[in-house]
Amino acid sequence: MLQRLPAATLNKTGAFSAAHASPLRTAQRFGSQARFASSSTASPNPFQSLVYSRATLASATLLATGSIAWYTHLYGNLPFIGEVHASSPGEVGLHPAAYPWSHKGWLDSFDHASIRRGFTVYKEVCAACHSLDRIAWRNLVGVSHTADEVKVMAEEVEYTDGPNDQGEMFQRPGKLSDYLPRPYPNDEAARASNQGALPPDLSLIIKARHGGADYLFSLLTGYVDPPAGVEVREGMNYNPYFPGGAISMPRVLFDDLVEYDDGTPATTSQMAKDLTTFLSWAAEPEHDERKKIGIKAVILFSTLTALSIYVKRFKWAVIKNRKIVYNPPADKTH
Amino acid sequence: MSLSTTFYNTFVKRNSVYVTSIFAGAFAFGIGFDVGVSKLWDSWNRGKQWKDIRHNYVQGAGEDEVVHKGP
């Protein structure tokens, strides 16, 4: 560093530091001063006096302590400092494995045969406790069932409608436009029948839980005996994937619980997989159309990007390649 | 006559032809692009979509059902 500086620079900085010897500066080694030589000036400049002022020091200290205090107040712990917790990872639930869902890839549509099987499982098992409020019968048409099949299923359910011209409510068989029936008239009834635990609506459950489809599959297939030393209260069940480990929902899927109309063997994991695919569809019915539009958008926009890059380079080629030559005017005084 | 001259004389010279061919070209590209992407999509997802399994569930020749594309 020093070798590469001309000798005059060293002289200058030497003179400078002698002239303006502040306690701060004399403490520094000579070499580091030479490095900042170019930014020093002979007279005290307003920027420097601002930076070195006591007011600046005080306000910077205040800002630092203030923001740490504010952070601590807001989040309850100090920033950038790890903490030791008494809770175990088990209390936030086991991380589910990543499963190769048939709709996982960028170009993959839902497996509609699986959606259909999953609806069978929902209807015969989960619908006893869980509602699916955001799905109407008509939503199944052209996705997993024909209109005729759905009409028959809807008609099996009684809906309250009205009022009629006497001002009375009446019962009628379901129509395509009706929403799937709820197992309980309201949440309080649902809690009362499930030891105080509310079975959540499943319409958006895939989006509403960390891990989404992987979590649901793991939860449904993850019931095991509690490990030694873990106490599970009466009426609760142990499931390592559920945060806290103790869940009010018992294991509900067992081999051959339902019969699939396409002849697929209804093992526990098959049912859990189909049900998860069905609920993934319920949470995101636009999924297939979205990905298809995505393909189009990516093709079109990448073509347009390539085109615009080409045009830019083409237009700038003249400017980037030009050579500027300066011919000084001839000196006529000599 | 070079290609670009031919192109200029056929499409660009008269504004009416120019504008019409742009509109017709956009229309044709729109349809062609749609068909192409749908082909890609259908072959990638062969056997998974509703239209691939629907024939298992429609009864008889009653093809009067409207196939919706999702809700």
Coordinates of N, CA and C in Angstrom, one line a residue, chain B residues 21-57:
Chain B
S21 N -54.0 -8.2 -42.1 CA -53.2 -9.4 -41.9 C -52.7 -9.5 -40.5
I22 N -52.5 -8.4 -39.9 CA -52.1 -8.4 -38.4 C -53.2 -9.0 -37.6
F23 N -54.4 -8.6 -37.8 CA -55.5 -9.1 -37.1 C -55.7 -10.6 -37.3
A24 N -55.7 -10.9 -38.6 CA -55.9 -12.3 -38.9 C -54.8 -13.2 -38.4
G25 N -53.6 -12.7 -38.4 CA -52.4 -13.4 -37.9 C -52.6 -13.6 -36.4
A26 N -53.0 -12.6 -35.7 CA -53.2 -12.7 -34.2 C -54.2 -13.7 -33.9
F27 N -55.3 -13.7 -34.6 CA -56.4 -14.7 -34.5 C -55.9 -16.1 -34.7
A28 N -55.2 -16.3 -35.8 CA -54.7 -17.6 -36.1 C -53.7 -18.1 -35.1
F29 N -52.8 -17.2 -34.7 CA -51.8 -17.6 -33.7 C -52.5 -18.0 -32.4
G30 N -53.5 -17.2 -32.0 CA -54.2 -17.5 -30.8 C -54.7 -18.9 -30.8
I31 N -55.4 -19.2 -31.8 CA -56.0 -20.6 -31.9 C -54.9 -21.6 -31.9
G32 N -53.9 -21.4 -32.8 CA -52.9 -22.4 -33.0 C -52.1 -22.6 -31.7
F33 N -51.8 -21.6 -31.0 CA -51.0 -21.6 -29.7 C -51.8 -22.4 -28.7
D34 N -53.1 -22.1 -28.6 CA -54.0 -22.8 -27.7 C -54.1 -24.3 -27.9
V35 N -54.2 -24.6 -29.2 CA -54.3 -26.0 -29.6 C -53.0 -26.7 -29.2
G36 N -51.9 -26.1 -29.6 CA -50.6 -26.7 -29.3 C -50.4 -26.9 -27.8
V37 N -50.7 -25.9 -27.0 CA -50.5 -26.1 -25.5 C -51.4 -27.1 -25.0
S38 N -52.6 -27.2 -25.5 CA -53.6 -28.2 -25.0 C -53.1 -29.6 -25.4
K39 N -52.5 -29.7 -26.5 CA -52.0 -31.0 -26.9 C -50.9 -31.4 -26.0
L40 N -50.0 -30.5 -25.7 CA -48.9 -30.8 -24.8 C -49.4 -31.2 -23.4
W41 N -50.4 -30.4 -22.9 CA -51.0 -30.6 -21.6 C -51.6 -32.0 -21.5
D42 N -52.4 -32.3 -22.6 CA -53.1 -33.6 -22.6 C -52.2 -34.8 -22.7
S43 N -51.1 -34.6 -23.5 CA -50.2 -35.8 -23.6 C -49.4 -36.0 -22.3
W44 N -49.0 -34.8 -21.7 CA -48.3 -34.9 -20.4 C -49.1 -35.6 -19.3
N45 N -50.4 -35.2 -19.3 CA -51.3 -35.7 -18.3 C -52.3 -36.8 -18.7
R46 N -51.8 -37.6 -19.6 CA -52.6 -38.7 -20.2 C -53.1 -39.6 -19.1
G47 N -54.5 -39.8 -19.1 CA -55.1 -40.8 -18.2 C -55.4 -40.2 -16.9
K48 N -55.1 -38.9 -16.6 CA -55.3 -38.3 -15.3 C -56.5 -37.4 -15.3
Q49 N -56.9 -36.9 -16.5 CA -58.0 -35.9 -16.5 C -59.3 -36.5 -16.5
W50 N -60.3 -35.7 -16.2 CA -61.7 -36.2 -16.2 C -62.1 -36.8 -17.5
K51 N -61.7 -36.1 -18.6 CA -62.2 -36.6 -19.9 C -61.6 -37.9 -20.3
D52 N -60.5 -38.3 -19.6 CA -59.9 -39.6 -19.8 C -60.6 -40.7 -19.1
I53 N -61.3 -40.4 -18.0 CA -61.9 -41.5 -17.2 C -63.5 -41.4 -17.3
R54 N -64.0 -40.3 -18.0 CA -65.4 -40.1 -18.0 C -66.2 -41.2 -18.6
H55 N -65.6 -41.9 -19.6 CA -66.3 -42.9 -20.3 C -66.6 -44.1 -19.4
N56 N -65.9 -44.2 -18.3 CA -66.2 -45.3 -17.3 C -67.5 -45.1 -16.6
Y57 N -68.0 -43.8 -16.6 CA -69.1 -43.5 -15.7 C -70.4 -43.0 -16.4

